[in-house]
Coordinates of C-alpha atoms and ligand atoms in Angstrom, one line a residue:
M1 CA -12.0 14.8 -33.2
L2 CA -15.4 13.4 -32.6
P3 CA -16.5 10.2 -34.1
Y4 CA -17.8 10.3 -37.7
S5 CA -20.5 7.7 -39.0
E6 CA -21.0 6.5 -42.6
Q7 CA -24.1 8.7 -42.8
G8 CA -21.9 11.7 -42.3
K9 CA -23.3 12.6 -39.1
F10 CA -21.4 13.1 -35.7
N11 CA -22.0 10.1 -33.7
S12 CA -21.2 11.1 -30.1
L13 CA -22.1 7.8 -28.7
S14 CA -19.5 5.7 -30.3
P15 CA -16.5 5.7 -27.9
E16 CA -13.7 4.8 -30.5
P17 CA -13.5 6.5 -33.7
D18 CA -12.1 4.7 -36.7
R19 CA -9.5 7.2 -37.6
S20 CA -8.4 5.7 -40.8
T21 CA -11.9 5.5 -42.4
E22 CA -12.4 9.1 -41.5
L23 CA -9.2 10.2 -42.8
D24 CA -9.9 8.2 -46.2
Y25 CA -13.3 9.8 -46.3
F26 CA -12.0 13.2 -45.8
F27 CA -9.1 12.7 -48.3
S28 CA -11.4 11.4 -51.0
H29 CA -14.1 13.9 -50.5
A30 CA -12.6 17.1 -49.6
Y31 CA -10.0 19.6 -50.9
H32 CA -6.8 19.7 -48.9
D33 CA -3.2 21.1 -49.1
M34 CA -0.9 19.2 -46.6
R35 CA 1.9 21.7 -46.9
F36 CA -0.4 24.6 -46.0
F37 CA -1.7 22.6 -43.1
L38 CA 1.9 21.8 -41.9
E39 CA 3.0 25.4 -42.2
V40 CA 0.1 26.4 -40.0
T41 CA 0.3 23.8 -37.4
T42 CA 4.0 24.2 -37.0
Q43 CA 4.2 27.9 -36.5
A44 CA 5.5 29.6 -33.2
S45 CA 3.1 30.8 -30.5
S46 CA 1.9 27.7 -28.9
V47 CA 2.9 25.5 -26.1
V48 CA 2.7 22.5 -28.5
Y49 CA 5.9 21.8 -30.4
T50 CA 5.5 19.7 -33.5
Y51 CA 8.1 17.4 -35.2
F52 CA 8.0 14.6 -37.8
G53 CA 10.7 12.8 -40.0
D54 CA 12.2 9.9 -41.9
L55 CA 13.8 7.5 -39.3
Q56 CA 15.7 5.7 -42.0
R57 CA 17.5 8.9 -43.5
N58 CA 17.4 10.4 -40.0
L59 CA 15.9 13.7 -41.4
F60 CA 13.3 15.8 -39.7
Y61 CA 11.2 18.7 -39.7
I62 CA 10.3 20.8 -36.6
S63 CA 7.8 23.4 -35.9
D64 CA 8.8 27.1 -35.8
N65 CA 8.4 27.3 -32.0
L66 CA 10.5 24.2 -31.5
R67 CA 13.3 25.7 -33.6
D68 CA 13.1 29.1 -32.0
T69 CA 12.8 28.0 -28.2
F70 CA 15.5 25.5 -28.3
G71 CA 17.9 27.4 -30.7
F72 CA 17.7 25.1 -33.7
S73 CA 19.2 27.0 -36.8
N74 CA 16.6 25.5 -39.2
N75 CA 13.2 23.7 -39.4
V76 CA 15.0 21.0 -41.1
V77 CA 17.1 19.1 -38.7
E78 CA 19.4 16.0 -39.3
D79 CA 19.5 13.5 -36.3
L80 CA 16.9 15.0 -34.2
P81 CA 16.7 12.5 -31.6
G82 CA 20.5 12.8 -31.0
K83 CA 20.5 16.5 -30.9
W84 CA 17.3 16.7 -28.8
R85 CA 19.2 14.5 -26.1
E86 CA 21.3 17.6 -25.6
H87 CA 18.3 19.4 -24.5
I88 CA 17.2 17.0 -21.8
F89 CA 18.0 18.2 -18.4
G90 CA 20.1 15.8 -16.2
E91 CA 21.6 12.3 -16.5
K92 CA 18.4 10.5 -15.1
W93 CA 16.1 12.0 -17.8
K94 CA 18.8 11.4 -20.5
Q95 CA 19.0 7.6 -19.4
L96 CA 15.3 7.3 -19.4
Y97 CA 15.1 8.9 -23.0
N98 CA 17.7 6.5 -24.1
R99 CA 16.1 3.5 -22.5
D100 CA 12.8 4.4 -24.2
R101 CA 14.4 4.6 -27.6
Q102 CA 16.0 1.3 -27.2
N103 CA 12.6 -0.1 -25.9
I104 CA 10.8 1.2 -29.0
L105 CA 13.1 -0.8 -31.2
K106 CA 13.2 -3.9 -29.1
T107 CA 9.6 -4.2 -28.7
K108 CA 8.6 -2.9 -32.1
S109 CA 6.3 -0.5 -30.3
D110 CA 4.5 2.4 -32.3
T111 CA 4.2 4.8 -29.4
H112 CA 6.8 7.1 -27.6
D113 CA 5.3 8.5 -24.6
L114 CA 7.3 10.1 -22.0
R115 CA 7.7 13.0 -19.5
Y116 CA 10.9 14.6 -18.6
Q117 CA 12.6 18.0 -18.0
V118 CA 14.3 20.0 -20.8
V119 CA 16.4 23.1 -20.9
D120 CA 15.7 25.8 -23.5
K121 CA 18.2 27.9 -25.4
D122 CA 18.0 30.5 -22.4
G123 CA 18.7 28.0 -19.9
K124 CA 15.1 27.7 -18.7
I125 CA 14.1 24.2 -17.4
S126 CA 10.4 22.9 -17.9
W127 CA 8.5 19.8 -17.9
I128 CA 7.6 18.3 -21.2
H129 CA 5.3 15.7 -22.3
C130 CA 6.7 14.0 -25.5
Y131 CA 4.0 12.1 -27.4
G132 CA 5.1 10.4 -30.7
R133 CA 3.9 7.6 -33.1
V134 CA 6.3 5.5 -35.0
Q135 CA 5.4 4.1 -38.4
W136 CA 7.3 0.7 -39.3
N137 CA 7.7 -0.9 -42.7
P138 CA 4.9 -3.5 -43.5
E139 CA 7.3 -6.5 -42.3
K140 CA 7.9 -4.6 -39.0
T141 CA 11.7 -4.9 -39.3
S142 CA 12.6 -1.1 -39.5
P143 CA 11.0 1.9 -38.2
I144 CA 10.4 4.5 -41.1
F145 CA 8.4 7.4 -40.0
I146 CA 7.9 9.2 -36.7
A147 CA 5.4 12.2 -36.1
G148 CA 4.7 13.8 -32.5
R149 CA 4.3 16.5 -30.4
L150 CA 5.9 17.9 -27.3
I151 CA 3.6 19.6 -24.9
K152 CA 5.1 22.1 -22.3
Q153 CA 3.5 21.1 -19.1
D154 CA 4.2 23.9 -16.8
D155 CA 1.0 25.7 -17.8
F156 CA -1.5 23.2 -17.6
F157 CA 0.1 20.0 -16.0
S158 CA 2.0 19.2 -13.0
V159 CA 4.2 16.3 -12.5
D160 CA 5.4 14.7 -9.3
S161 CA 9.2 15.2 -9.2
L162 CA 10.0 11.8 -7.5
T163 CA 8.0 9.5 -9.8
N164 CA 7.5 11.5 -12.8
F165 CA 3.9 10.5 -12.5
L166 CA 1.2 13.1 -13.2
T167 CA -0.4 14.8 -10.1
E168 CA -3.8 14.1 -8.8
Q169 CA -5.1 17.5 -10.1
T170 CA -4.1 16.5 -13.6
L171 CA -5.8 13.2 -13.2
H172 CA -9.2 15.1 -12.4
R173 CA -8.8 17.1 -15.5
R174 CA -7.9 14.1 -17.6
L175 CA -11.1 12.3 -16.2
D176 CA -13.1 15.3 -17.0
T177 CA -11.9 15.5 -20.4
L178 CA -12.7 11.5 -21.0
R179 CA -16.1 12.1 -19.7
K180 CA -16.9 15.0 -22.0
H181 CA -15.9 13.0 -25.1
N182 CA -17.9 9.9 -23.6
Y183 CA -14.8 7.8 -23.4
Y184 CA -14.8 4.6 -21.5
C185 CA -11.4 3.7 -19.6
V186 CA -10.2 0.9 -17.4
T187 CA -8.4 2.5 -14.5
I188 CA -6.1 0.5 -12.1
G189 CA -5.3 1.7 -8.6
F190 CA -2.4 0.4 -6.5
S191 CA -0.4 0.9 -3.5
L192 CA 3.2 0.5 -2.8
N193 CA 3.1 -1.1 0.9
H194 CA 5.4 -0.7 3.8
I195 CA 7.2 2.4 2.5
A196 CA 6.7 4.3 5.9
E197 CA 8.2 1.4 7.6
I198 CA 11.1 1.2 5.1
N199 CA 11.6 5.1 5.5
T200 CA 11.7 4.5 9.3
K201 CA 14.1 1.6 9.2
F202 CA 16.6 2.4 6.4
G203 CA 16.0 6.4 5.9
R204 CA 14.0 8.3 3.6
S205 CA 16.6 8.2 1.0
L206 CA 16.3 4.6 0.6
G207 CA 12.4 4.8 0.4
D208 CA 12.7 7.4 -2.1
R209 CA 15.0 5.3 -4.3
L210 CA 12.6 2.5 -4.2
I211 CA 9.9 4.5 -5.3
E212 CA 12.0 6.3 -8.1
N213 CA 13.1 2.7 -9.3
I214 CA 9.6 1.4 -9.3
S215 CA 8.3 4.5 -11.3
N216 CA 11.1 4.3 -13.9
A217 CA 10.3 0.6 -14.3
L218 CA 6.7 1.2 -14.8
T219 CA 7.1 3.9 -17.1
E220 CA 9.5 1.9 -19.2
N221 CA 7.5 -1.2 -19.2
F222 CA 4.0 0.3 -19.7
C223 CA 4.7 3.6 -21.8
G224 CA 2.2 3.9 -24.3
R225 CA -0.2 1.2 -22.8
M226 CA -1.2 3.3 -19.9
S227 CA -0.3 6.7 -18.1
F228 CA 0.4 6.8 -14.2
Y229 CA -1.0 9.4 -11.8
C230 CA -0.2 10.0 -8.0
L231 CA -2.7 9.6 -5.3
P232 CA -2.1 10.5 -1.6
G233 CA -0.1 8.1 0.6
F234 CA 2.1 5.9 -1.8
R235 CA -0.9 5.3 -3.9
Y236 CA -1.1 5.5 -7.6
M237 CA -3.5 5.1 -10.4
A238 CA -3.1 4.0 -14.0
L239 CA -5.3 4.9 -16.9
V240 CA -5.2 2.1 -19.5
D241 CA -5.1 3.1 -23.2
N242 CA -8.2 2.0 -25.0
E243 CA -5.8 0.2 -27.6
V244 CA -4.8 -2.1 -24.8
K245 CA -6.8 -5.5 -25.1
D246 CA -5.2 -7.4 -22.3
S247 CA -7.5 -8.5 -19.3
C248 CA -7.4 -6.7 -16.1
S249 CA -6.0 -9.8 -14.4
K250 CA -3.0 -9.7 -16.8
L251 CA -2.7 -6.0 -16.5
V252 CA -2.5 -6.3 -12.7
S253 CA -0.1 -9.2 -12.7
D254 CA 2.3 -7.6 -15.1
I255 CA 2.4 -4.3 -12.9
R256 CA 2.8 -6.6 -9.7
K257 CA 5.7 -8.4 -11.2
V258 CA 7.5 -5.0 -12.0
I259 CA 6.9 -3.6 -8.5
E260 CA 7.8 -7.0 -6.8
E261 CA 11.0 -7.2 -8.9
S262 CA 12.0 -3.6 -7.6
Y263 CA 11.5 -4.3 -4.1
R264 CA 13.7 -7.7 -4.5
Q265 CA 16.5 -5.9 -6.4
M266 CA 16.8 -3.7 -3.4
D267 CA 16.9 -6.6 -1.0
L268 CA 13.5 -5.5 0.7
S269 CA 11.7 -8.7 1.4
V270 CA 8.2 -7.5 2.6
D271 CA 5.0 -9.2 2.7
R272 CA 2.8 -7.9 -0.2
P273 CA 4.6 -5.1 -1.7
C274 CA 1.6 -3.9 -3.5
S275 CA -2.2 -3.9 -3.5
F276 CA -4.5 -3.5 -6.4
A277 CA -8.2 -2.3 -7.3
V278 CA -9.7 -2.2 -10.9
V279 CA -12.7 0.3 -11.8
N280 CA -14.0 1.2 -15.0
F281 CA -14.6 4.9 -15.7
S282 CA -17.3 5.8 -18.1
Q283 CA -19.2 8.9 -18.7
H284 CA -21.7 8.0 -15.9
D285 CA -19.2 8.8 -13.3
N286 CA -20.2 12.4 -13.0
D287 CA -17.6 13.5 -10.4
S288 CA -14.0 12.9 -11.0
K289 CA -13.1 13.9 -7.3
N290 CA -15.6 11.2 -6.1
F291 CA -14.4 8.6 -8.6
V292 CA -10.8 9.1 -7.3
E293 CA -11.8 9.1 -3.8
N294 CA -13.9 5.7 -4.4
M295 CA -10.7 4.2 -6.0
T296 CA -8.3 5.3 -3.0
S297 CA -10.8 3.9 -0.6
L298 CA -10.9 0.6 -2.6
V299 CA -7.1 0.4 -2.8
K300 CA -6.9 1.0 1.1
L301 CA -9.4 -2.0 1.6
S302 CA -7.3 -4.1 -0.8
E303 CA -4.4 -3.4 1.5
Q304 CA -6.2 -5.1 4.2
D305 CA -7.8 -7.9 2.1
Y306 CA -5.3 -10.8 1.4
T307 CA -7.8 -13.0 -0.6
A308 CA -8.2 -11.3 -3.9
D309 CA -5.5 -10.4 -6.4
F310 CA -7.3 -7.1 -6.9
L311 CA -10.5 -5.6 -5.6
V312 CA -13.4 -4.1 -7.9
N313 CA -16.1 -1.7 -7.0
S314 CA -18.8 -4.4 -6.4
Q315 CA -21.7 -3.6 -4.0
E316 CA -20.3 -5.6 -1.2
N317 CA -16.9 -3.7 -1.3
M318 CA -18.5 -0.4 -1.4
D319 CA -20.7 -1.4 1.6
K320 CA -17.6 -2.3 3.4
I321 CA -15.9 0.9 2.7
R322 CA -19.0 2.8 4.0
R323 CA -19.1 0.7 6.9
Q324 CA -15.4 1.2 7.6
A325 CA -15.8 5.0 7.1
N326 CA -18.6 5.1 9.7
L327 CA -16.7 2.8 12.2
K328 CA -13.6 5.1 11.8
I329 CA -15.8 8.2 12.6
A330 CA -17.5 6.5 15.5
I331 CA -14.2 5.0 17.0
A332 CA -12.5 8.5 16.7
K333 CA -15.5 10.1 18.5
D334 CA -14.9 7.5 21.3
V335 CA -11.4 7.6 21.6
F336 CA -11.3 11.3 21.9
N337 CA -14.2 11.3 24.3
G338 CA -12.0 9.5 27.0
M339 CA -12.3 6.0 25.5
Q340 CA -16.1 6.1 25.8
N341 CA -17.7 2.6 25.0
F342 CA -14.2 0.9 25.3
K343 CA -13.8 -1.7 28.0
A344 CA -11.0 -4.0 29.3
F345 CA -11.6 -7.7 29.6
I346 CA -9.2 -10.2 30.8
Q347 CA -8.9 -13.8 30.1
P348 CA -7.6 -15.9 33.0
I349 CA -4.5 -18.3 32.1
V350 CA -3.9 -21.2 34.1
S351 CA -0.8 -22.9 35.4
A352 CA -0.1 -26.1 33.5
K353 CA 0.9 -27.8 36.9
T354 CA -1.8 -26.8 39.0
G355 CA -4.6 -25.9 36.9
R356 CA -5.1 -22.7 38.9
I357 CA -5.2 -19.1 37.6
T358 CA -1.8 -17.5 37.8
A359 CA -1.8 -15.2 34.9
G360 CA -4.3 -13.3 32.7
E361 CA -4.4 -11.3 29.4
T362 CA -6.0 -8.1 29.1
L363 CA -8.1 -7.7 25.8
M364 CA -9.7 -4.6 24.5
R365 CA -13.5 -4.5 23.8
W366 CA -15.3 -1.9 21.8
E367 CA -19.2 -1.5 21.6
Y368 CA -20.8 0.3 18.6
N369 CA -24.5 0.5 18.1
G370 CA -25.1 -1.8 21.0
S371 CA -22.9 -4.6 19.9
D372 CA -19.3 -5.7 20.3
V373 CA -17.0 -5.1 17.5
S374 CA -14.2 -7.7 17.0
P375 CA -10.8 -6.4 17.8
G376 CA -9.8 -7.8 14.6
V377 CA -11.7 -4.9 13.1
F378 CA -11.3 -2.2 15.4
I379 CA -7.7 -2.6 16.3
P380 CA -6.4 -2.2 12.6
I381 CA -8.5 1.0 12.4
L382 CA -6.9 2.3 15.6
E383 CA -3.4 1.4 14.3
R384 CA -3.8 3.0 10.9
D385 CA -4.9 6.4 12.4
R386 CA -2.7 6.3 15.4
M387 CA -5.2 6.3 17.8
I388 CA -3.5 3.3 19.1
H389 CA -1.2 5.6 21.2
I390 CA -4.2 6.9 23.1
A391 CA -5.9 3.4 23.3
G392 CA -2.6 1.7 24.0
R393 CA -1.9 3.9 27.2
W394 CA -5.6 3.6 28.3
I395 CA -5.6 -0.2 28.2
L396 CA -2.1 -0.2 29.9
E397 CA -3.7 1.7 32.7
Q398 CA -6.8 -0.6 32.9
A399 CA -4.3 -3.6 33.1
V400 CA -1.9 -2.1 35.9
Q401 CA -5.1 -1.0 38.0
A402 CA -6.7 -4.5 37.6
C403 CA -3.5 -6.4 38.3
A404 CA -2.9 -4.4 41.4
T405 CA -6.4 -5.7 42.7
I406 CA -5.8 -9.2 41.6
V407 CA -2.5 -9.5 43.2
K408 CA -4.2 -9.1 46.5
Y409 CA -5.9 -12.4 45.9
I410 CA -3.3 -14.3 44.0
P411 CA 0.2 -12.8 45.1
D412 CA 2.1 -14.6 42.1
F413 CA -0.3 -13.4 39.5
S414 CA 0.9 -11.7 36.4
L415 CA -1.2 -10.0 33.7
S416 CA -0.2 -9.3 30.1
V417 CA -1.1 -6.4 27.8
N418 CA -0.7 -6.4 24.1
V419 CA 1.4 -3.7 22.6
S420 CA 1.1 -3.4 18.9
L421 CA 3.8 -2.7 16.4
H422 CA 2.6 0.7 15.8
Q423 CA 2.7 1.6 19.6
L424 CA 6.6 1.2 19.4
T425 CA 6.6 4.7 17.9
D426 CA 5.0 6.2 21.1
H427 CA 7.7 7.8 22.8
M428 CA 5.9 8.2 25.9
L429 CA 5.0 4.6 26.5
T430 CA 7.7 3.6 28.7
D431 CA 7.5 6.7 30.9
H432 CA 3.8 6.2 31.1
L433 CA 4.4 2.7 32.2
S434 CA 6.7 3.6 35.0
E435 CA 4.4 6.4 36.2
L436 CA 1.5 3.7 36.4
L437 CA 3.5 1.2 38.1
E438 CA 4.4 3.9 40.8
R439 CA 0.7 5.3 41.1
Y440 CA -0.9 1.8 41.5
H441 CA 2.1 0.5 43.7
L442 CA 2.6 -2.5 41.4
D443 CA 5.8 -4.3 41.3
G444 CA 7.2 -4.6 37.5
H445 CA 7.2 -8.3 37.5
H446 CA 3.5 -8.6 37.7
L447 CA 3.2 -7.2 34.3
I448 CA 3.9 -8.7 30.9
I449 CA 4.2 -6.8 27.6
E450 CA 3.1 -9.0 24.6
I451 CA 4.6 -8.2 21.3
T452 CA 4.3 -10.0 18.0
E453 CA 7.1 -11.1 15.5
S454 CA 6.2 -8.6 13.1
S455 CA 7.5 -5.9 15.5
M456 CA 10.8 -7.8 15.6
I457 CA 11.1 -7.5 11.8
Q458 CA 9.9 -4.0 11.3
H459 CA 11.1 -2.0 14.2
P460 CA 14.0 -3.9 15.6
E461 CA 15.8 -1.0 17.5
K462 CA 12.5 0.5 19.0
L463 CA 11.6 -3.0 20.2
Q464 CA 15.1 -3.5 21.6
A465 CA 14.7 -0.2 23.5
L466 CA 11.0 -1.3 24.7
I467 CA 12.6 -4.6 26.0
D468 CA 15.5 -3.0 27.8
N469 CA 13.2 -0.4 29.4
C470 CA 10.9 -3.4 30.5
N471 CA 14.0 -5.1 32.0
K472 CA 14.9 -2.1 33.7
R473 CA 11.5 -2.0 35.4
G474 CA 11.4 -5.6 36.1
V475 CA 8.5 -6.1 33.6
Q476 CA 8.4 -9.3 31.6
V477 CA 8.1 -9.6 27.8
A478 CA 6.2 -12.3 25.9
L479 CA 6.4 -13.2 22.3
D480 CA 2.8 -13.4 21.0
D481 CA 1.4 -15.6 18.3
F482 CA 4.7 -17.8 18.0
G483 CA 4.0 -20.0 14.9
T484 CA 2.0 -17.6 12.8
G485 CA 4.5 -15.1 11.5
Y486 CA 6.8 -15.6 8.5
S487 CA 9.9 -14.4 10.4
S488 CA 12.9 -16.6 10.6
L489 CA 14.4 -18.5 13.6
Q490 CA 17.1 -16.0 13.6
T491 CA 14.7 -13.0 14.6
F492 CA 13.2 -15.5 17.2
L493 CA 16.5 -16.0 18.7
S494 CA 17.7 -12.4 18.4
Y495 CA 15.4 -11.3 21.2
R496 CA 15.2 -13.3 24.3
T497 CA 11.7 -13.0 25.7
N498 CA 10.6 -14.2 29.1
I499 CA 7.7 -16.0 27.7
V500 CA 6.7 -17.5 24.4
K501 CA 3.0 -17.7 23.5
I502 CA 2.2 -20.5 21.0
D503 CA -0.5 -19.6 18.7
R504 CA -3.9 -21.6 18.4
S505 CA -3.2 -22.3 14.7
L506 CA 0.1 -24.2 15.6
L507 CA -1.8 -26.1 18.2
L508 CA -4.6 -26.9 15.4
E509 CA -2.1 -28.0 12.9
I510 CA -0.1 -30.1 15.5
S511 CA -3.4 -31.8 16.6
K512 CA -3.9 -33.3 13.1
S513 CA -0.3 -34.7 12.8
S514 CA 0.6 -38.0 13.9
C515 CA 4.0 -36.9 15.6
R516 CA 2.1 -34.1 17.2
T517 CA 3.2 -34.1 20.9
N518 CA 6.8 -34.7 19.9
F519 CA 6.9 -31.6 17.6
M520 CA 5.2 -29.4 20.3
G521 CA 7.5 -30.9 23.0
S522 CA 10.5 -30.2 21.0
I523 CA 9.6 -26.4 20.5
I524 CA 8.9 -26.2 24.2
S525 CA 12.0 -27.9 25.4
A526 CA 14.0 -25.4 23.0
C527 CA 12.3 -22.5 24.7
H528 CA 13.1 -24.0 28.2
Q529 CA 16.8 -24.5 27.4
L530 CA 16.6 -20.6 26.5
G531 CA 15.2 -19.8 29.9
Q532 CA 11.8 -19.1 28.4
A533 CA 8.4 -20.2 29.8
V534 CA 5.7 -21.3 27.4
C535 CA 1.8 -20.6 27.1
I536 CA -0.2 -22.5 24.6
E537 CA -3.1 -20.4 23.6
G538 CA -6.5 -21.2 22.3
V539 CA -7.0 -24.5 24.2
E540 CA -10.7 -25.5 23.8
T541 CA -11.1 -29.2 24.1
E542 CA -10.0 -31.8 26.7
E543 CA -7.9 -33.5 23.9
Q544 CA -6.1 -30.1 23.3
K545 CA -5.4 -29.7 27.0
A546 CA -4.0 -33.2 27.2
L547 CA -1.8 -32.4 24.3
S548 CA -0.7 -29.2 25.8
L549 CA 0.3 -30.8 29.1
L550 CA 2.0 -33.8 27.4
A551 CA 4.3 -31.5 25.4
G552 CA 5.4 -29.8 28.6
C553 CA 4.0 -26.2 28.5
D554 CA 3.9 -23.9 31.7
Y555 CA 0.6 -22.0 31.1
I556 CA -2.6 -22.7 29.3
Q557 CA -4.9 -20.2 27.8
G558 CA -8.2 -21.0 26.2
F559 CA -12.0 -21.3 26.3
Y560 CA -11.6 -24.7 27.8
F561 CA -10.7 -23.0 30.9
Y562 CA -11.8 -19.4 30.8
R563 CA -13.2 -16.8 28.5
P564 CA -12.3 -13.3 28.3
S565 CA -14.7 -11.5 30.9
A566 CA -15.5 -8.3 32.3
L567 CA -13.1 -7.0 35.2
N568 CA -15.8 -7.6 37.9
V569 CA -16.5 -11.1 36.7
V570 CA -12.8 -11.8 36.7
Y571 CA -12.6 -10.3 40.3
D572 CA -15.2 -12.8 41.4
I573 CA -13.4 -15.8 39.8
V574 CA -10.0 -14.8 41.5
K575 CA -11.7 -14.2 44.8
H576 CA -13.4 -17.6 44.6
Q577 CA -10.2 -19.4 43.7
A578 CA -8.4 -17.5 46.8
Q579 CA -11.2 -18.6 49.1
T580 CA -11.0 -22.2 47.9
A581 CA -7.1 -22.2 48.4
N582 CA -7.6 -21.0 51.9
T583 CA -10.3 -23.5 52.9
C584 CA -8.1 -26.4 51.4
Ligands
C2E601 P1 -4.2 -12.1 20.7 O1 -3.4 -11.2 21.5 O2 -3.8 -13.4 20.2 O3 -5.4 -12.5 21.9 C1 -6.0 -13.7 22.0 C2 -7.2 -14.0 21.3 O4 -7.5 -15.3 21.3 C3 -8.4 -13.2 21.9 O5 -9.1 -12.8 20.8 C4 -9.0 -14.3 22.7 O6 -10.5 -14.0 22.7 C5 -8.8 -15.4 21.8 N1 -8.9 -16.8 22.5 C6 -8.4 -17.1 23.6 N2 -8.8 -18.3 24.0 C7 -9.3 -18.7 22.8 C8 -9.9 -20.2 22.4 O7 -9.8 -21.2 23.1 N3 -10.3 -20.2 21.1 C9 -10.3 -19.2 20.4 N4 -10.8 -19.5 19.1 N5 -9.8 -18.0 20.6 C10 -9.5 -17.9 21.9 P2 -9.8 -11.3 20.7 O8 -10.1 -10.8 22.2 O9 -10.9 -11.3 19.7 O10 -8.5 -10.5 20.2 C11 -7.9 -10.7 19.0 C12 -6.7 -9.9 18.8 O11 -6.8 -8.4 19.0 C13 -5.7 -10.2 19.8 O12 -5.0 -11.4 19.6 C14 -4.7 -9.1 19.7 O13 -4.0 -9.2 18.6 C15 -5.7 -7.8 19.4 N6 -6.0 -7.2 20.7 C16 -6.9 -7.4 21.6 N7 -6.9 -6.4 22.7 C17 -5.7 -5.7 22.2 C18 -5.2 -4.6 22.8 O14 -5.6 -4.1 24.0 N8 -4.1 -4.0 22.1 C19 -3.6 -4.4 21.0 N9 -2.6 -3.8 20.6 N10 -4.2 -5.5 20.5 C20 -5.3 -6.2 21.0
CA602 CA1 -1.9 -11.4 22.9
CA603 CA1 -1.9 -14.4 20.7

């Protein structure tokens, strides 16, 4: 119905019609026959079924098509909610229906809004969207009247079978309709994080159960207040009903609580189970597809942004999305062109005892539009799009080749390479490693594979297989960034790596504390007792160097000694060191 103004003119700009004023106006000015109206609207031949009834007497009136399709003997039905339950298909939907009824009474809600499957009198199963409004007595102690409709969805809706949320195509149609009527609407996009990892680690059925529990809980908690739609890749969008007056922060926090509780109930302790974006939809959003794409990009950005509760479509965020999209295209082009514009750098690492270079870390560099992009930016892009498999094998080859050159000058030299969590799924990695060692005649013990704590938590079996394969080839393994993760001591102890690299942030933290050397010393001596060598990363000052030496570490890496440099620069440095060793 179009909004109606006092002057009796249709006012298409006002987004919210005052229905009771309009009805009062109509009933007091125009002839009407409610019985005739009902007879017409409840006749057969429609995909919309109608019902209404007295909730105190439990007596209902149903439309002809509802009566005929579902085999009711009469339009007047006693206990329709009870009888209707028998037409709901499967225990899952029956339980959802029951919970919704209990919820309406408990929360004194005035809407009933559910989608589920039903079986008609011929045994045909179809999806149905049931929408009803409940009228309560003035004291709000008893529900007195219900009226509603059931819409058969197969014809113009489609529903995702796992979540029972509407599909993306339906979302486009819904947004188109909202735009046509100049409606304004708050939309909340969100992602369920770590589902792919949960599927890999515990099996797809557990991942599915988690999603199902979350979607049931969301439907139960927010039914009538918002409707949910599926977006690609475990991402979803909620359209908030205009009647809801809560702030966006409150809505996001409510949804977050429901999702986090579902992860907790299934004993899945993960970092940030969900990420959010909030965008207002208005008639100015001409292209629904574009709107949904922007929302998806914003949710993706929010998955990487740990600073805000939710992101909005500010100019700054839109610029970031555009920049990331451009970077992604440029990286893909370079990766598939034989790692064009990528370079391997090495940061020399010194022995704490001698101050001389005995090791190094290989670090990837990528140049875009004439300047270097930080690995903190391009590595996650490579990881997200699985390009890290190609890039990872490439950097491994650069490292083996460079190491074979350096050991000619420093025979006890070892070089490390970072292996990201996402590379653990690269089945060819270890074969590639063996092949490289053979091709460049390098003994495995000169190579170190660096892994982070997050790999230990998320892919324990794959990580164990990689460690076993490295051990077989004599390749060493280092635990990188120790002191930054949220993993327990137990995970640390489960994998005995050859080397532990203490992160710069722990060094900075300890530098501030009064009992600093004692604490660092205790960590290092614990590692030594377990047969692990220790490298302290990020040493920039004389004081930090002194602290590291006092604490008893074995290796020091940091700008105080050497910055990461191009291979030819590093070759010159090691040549020089070898020459000074010979002349001493
Ligand atoms: P990371 O593995 O912890 O690498 C050490 C980082 O610390 C490097 O940053 C290095 O430049 C920096 N660093 C070394 N000494 C100091 C210091 O004294 N002060 C400060 N402030 N920083 C220091 P970079 O090269 O920017 O790399 C950042 C991260 O990107 C790396 O952290 C690693 O996680 C990732 N990365 C770099 N190259 C690769 C690669 O080839 N493969 C994978 N999977 N990840 C890589
Ligand atoms: Ca590293
Ligand atoms: Ca590190």
